[in-house]
Amino acid sequence: MAQSGQHLTDREAALLTEYELIRNEVKKMGGLIADINAEELDELTQSMRSVEQKLALVYTVFRSSIYAHLSQQDVASQTNDGASVYSEQFQTNCPPFD
């Protein structure tokens, strides 16, 4: 790796060799990323969409169970002459849980 009239020390040659190895590895990674984007991106997108939908369902069930718990607490502690604090905070179209 010497240019005309210029000689590299052993240390400089070793450094340039390491840079070349790193460049080749980065080039390989770039090729792999391009392949994944070209071939597998649609599959990955569909998988992520499925996971997102399942997570939304779990969130909805979790939130409704919290609402049910708070409603039960409110009914147990509420007297006949007052509006519930929790029922004003959480609004849902779900029927009450008995």
PDB file of C-alpha atoms in Angstrom:
ATOM      1  CA  MET A   1       0.000   0.000   0.000  1.00  0.00           C
ATOM      2  CA  ALA A   2       2.693   2.465  -0.849  1.00  0.00           C
ATOM      3  CA  GLN A   3       2.256   5.355  -3.205  1.00  0.00           C
ATOM      4  CA  SER A   4       5.018   6.425  -5.547  1.00  0.00           C
ATOM      5  CA  GLY A   5       7.899   7.915  -3.578  1.00  0.00           C
ATOM      6  CA  GLN A   6       6.151   7.386  -0.234  1.00  0.00           C
ATOM      7  CA  HIS A   7       6.792   4.490   2.136  1.00  0.00           C
ATOM      8  CA  LEU A   8       4.514   3.495   4.996  1.00  0.00           C
ATOM      9  CA  THR A   9       5.729   2.402   8.357  1.00  0.00           C
ATOM     10  CA  ASP A  10       4.584  -0.973   9.677  1.00  0.00           C
ATOM     11  CA  ARG A  11       2.181   0.747  12.048  1.00  0.00           C
ATOM     12  CA  GLU A  12       0.616   2.834   9.241  1.00  0.00           C
ATOM     13  CA  ALA A  13       0.277  -0.253   7.025  1.00  0.00           C
ATOM     14  CA  ALA A  14      -1.400  -2.184   9.859  1.00  0.00           C
ATOM     15  CA  LEU A  15      -3.772   0.715  10.488  1.00  0.00           C
ATOM     16  CA  LEU A  16      -4.721   0.926   6.817  1.00  0.00           C
ATOM     17  CA  THR A  17      -5.283  -2.842   6.732  1.00  0.00           C
ATOM     18  CA  GLU A  18      -7.633  -2.586   9.732  1.00  0.00           C
ATOM     19  CA  TYR A  19      -9.503   0.283   8.090  1.00  0.00           C
ATOM     20  CA  GLU A  20      -9.929  -1.813   4.972  1.00  0.00           C
ATOM     21  CA  LEU A  21     -11.292  -4.748   7.004  1.00  0.00           C
ATOM     22  CA  ILE A  22     -13.751  -2.462   8.781  1.00  0.00           C
ATOM     23  CA  ARG A  23     -14.812  -0.945   5.445  1.00  0.00           C
ATOM     24  CA  ASN A  24     -15.482  -4.414   4.046  1.00  0.00           C
ATOM     25  CA  GLU A  25     -17.557  -5.384   7.096  1.00  0.00           C
ATOM     26  CA  VAL A  26     -19.601  -2.181   6.859  1.00  0.00           C
ATOM     27  CA  LYS A  27     -20.137  -2.886   3.169  1.00  0.00           C
ATOM     28  CA  LYS A  28     -21.397  -6.404   3.999  1.00  0.00           C
ATOM     29  CA  MET A  29     -23.763  -5.013   6.631  1.00  0.00           C
ATOM     30  CA  GLY A  30     -25.065  -2.474   4.142  1.00  0.00           C
ATOM     31  CA  GLY A  31     -25.779  -5.289   1.696  1.00  0.00           C
ATOM     32  CA  LEU A  32     -27.591  -7.323   4.355  1.00  0.00           C
ATOM     33  CA  ILE A  33     -29.688  -4.341   5.365  1.00  0.00           C
ATOM     34  CA  ALA A  34     -30.580  -3.690   1.737  1.00  0.00           C
ATOM     35  CA  ASP A  35     -31.615  -7.349   1.328  1.00  0.00           C
ATOM     36  CA  ILE A  36     -33.761  -7.248   4.447  1.00  0.00           C
ATOM     37  CA  ASN A  37     -35.421  -4.035   3.313  1.00  0.00           C
ATOM     38  CA  ALA A  38     -36.079  -5.438  -0.141  1.00  0.00           C
ATOM     39  CA  GLU A  39     -37.319  -8.894   0.824  1.00  0.00           C
ATOM     40  CA  GLU A  40     -38.451  -9.083   4.423  1.00  0.00           C
ATOM     41  CA  LEU A  41     -39.760  -5.604   5.164  1.00  0.00           C
ATOM     42  CA  ASP A  42     -43.372  -6.459   4.310  1.00  0.00           C
ATOM     43  CA  GLU A  43     -43.306  -9.546   6.544  1.00  0.00           C
ATOM     44  CA  LEU A  44     -41.761  -7.596   9.397  1.00  0.00           C
ATOM     45  CA  THR A  45     -44.313  -4.821   8.976  1.00  0.00           C
ATOM     46  CA  GLN A  46     -47.201  -7.291   9.102  1.00  0.00           C
ATOM     47  CA  SER A  47     -45.739  -8.967  12.205  1.00  0.00           C
ATOM     48  CA  MET A  48     -45.297  -5.637  13.939  1.00  0.00           C
ATOM     49  CA  ARG A  49     -48.842  -4.619  13.005  1.00  0.00           C
ATOM     50  CA  SER A  50     -50.147  -7.852  14.512  1.00  0.00           C
ATOM     51  CA  VAL A  51     -48.186  -7.261  17.720  1.00  0.00           C
ATOM     52  CA  GLU A  52     -49.484  -3.691  17.862  1.00  0.00           C
ATOM     53  CA  GLN A  53     -53.101  -4.869  17.540  1.00  0.00           C
ATOM     54  CA  LYS A  54     -52.629  -7.471  20.285  1.00  0.00           C
ATOM     55  CA  LEU A  55     -51.027  -4.884  22.538  1.00  0.00           C
ATOM     56  CA  ALA A  56     -53.955  -2.512  21.966  1.00  0.00           C
ATOM     57  CA  LEU A  57     -56.370  -5.305  22.904  1.00  0.00           C
ATOM     58  CA  VAL A  58     -54.445  -6.071  26.100  1.00  0.00           C
ATOM     59  CA  TYR A  59     -54.427  -2.365  26.962  1.00  0.00           C
ATOM     60  CA  THR A  60     -58.182  -2.143  26.441  1.00  0.00           C
ATOM     61  CA  VAL A  61     -58.861  -5.180  28.630  1.00  0.00           C
ATOM     62  CA  PHE A  62     -56.499  -3.872  31.304  1.00  0.00           C
ATOM     63  CA  ARG A  63     -58.136  -0.453  31.303  1.00  0.00           C
ATOM     64  CA  SER A  64     -61.629  -1.914  31.506  1.00  0.00           C
ATOM     65  CA  SER A  65     -60.613  -4.136  34.437  1.00  0.00           C
ATOM     66  CA  ILE A  66     -59.255  -1.082  36.249  1.00  0.00           C
ATOM     67  CA  TYR A  67     -62.495   0.743  35.517  1.00  0.00           C
ATOM     68  CA  ALA A  68     -64.482  -2.193  36.892  1.00  0.00           C
ATOM     69  CA  HIS A  69     -62.353  -2.290  40.028  1.00  0.00           C
ATOM     70  CA  LEU A  70     -62.734   1.447  40.602  1.00  0.00           C
ATOM     71  CA  SER A  71     -66.467   1.232  39.952  1.00  0.00           C
ATOM     72  CA  GLN A  72     -66.839  -1.559  42.506  1.00  0.00           C
ATOM     73  CA  GLN A  73     -64.881   0.453  45.050  1.00  0.00           C
ATOM     74  CA  ASP A  74     -67.016   3.478  44.308  1.00  0.00           C
ATOM     75  CA  VAL A  75     -70.281   1.571  44.668  1.00  0.00           C
ATOM     76  CA  ALA A  76     -69.112   0.086  47.954  1.00  0.00           C
ATOM     77  CA  SER A  77     -68.104   3.444  49.412  1.00  0.00           C
ATOM     78  CA  GLN A  78     -70.693   5.704  47.784  1.00  0.00           C
ATOM     79  CA  THR A  79     -73.764   6.916  49.567  1.00  0.00           C
ATOM     80  CA  ASN A  80     -77.012   7.548  47.739  1.00  0.00           C
ATOM     81  CA  ASP A  81     -76.503  11.308  47.624  1.00  0.00           C
ATOM     82  CA  GLY A  82     -73.497  12.017  45.442  1.00  0.00           C
ATOM     83  CA  ALA A  83     -71.915  11.554  42.087  1.00  0.00           C
ATOM     84  CA  SER A  84     -68.965   9.247  41.761  1.00  0.00           C
ATOM     85  CA  VAL A  85     -65.542  10.794  41.276  1.00  0.00           C
ATOM     86  CA  TYR A  86     -64.311   7.762  39.344  1.00  0.00           C
ATOM     87  CA  SER A  87     -67.256   7.582  36.982  1.00  0.00           C
ATOM     88  CA  GLU A  88     -66.587  11.188  35.977  1.00  0.00           C
ATOM     89  CA  GLN A  89     -62.920  10.420  35.290  1.00  0.00           C
ATOM     90  CA  PHE A  90     -63.434   7.283  33.199  1.00  0.00           C
ATOM     91  CA  GLN A  91     -66.018   7.198  30.448  1.00  0.00           C
ATOM     92  CA  THR A  92     -66.850   4.034  28.580  1.00  0.00           C
ATOM     93  CA  ASN A  93     -69.633   2.468  26.583  1.00  0.00           C
ATOM     94  CA  CYS A  94     -69.208  -0.830  28.410  1.00  0.00           C
ATOM     95  CA  PRO A  95     -72.072  -2.027  30.577  1.00  0.00           C
ATOM     96  CA  PRO A  96     -71.390  -2.081  34.316  1.00  0.00           C
ATOM     97  CA  PHE A  97     -69.767  -5.204  35.704  1.00  0.00           C
ATOM     98  CA  ASP A  98     -71.843  -7.027  38.324  1.00  0.00           C
TER      99      ASP A  98
END
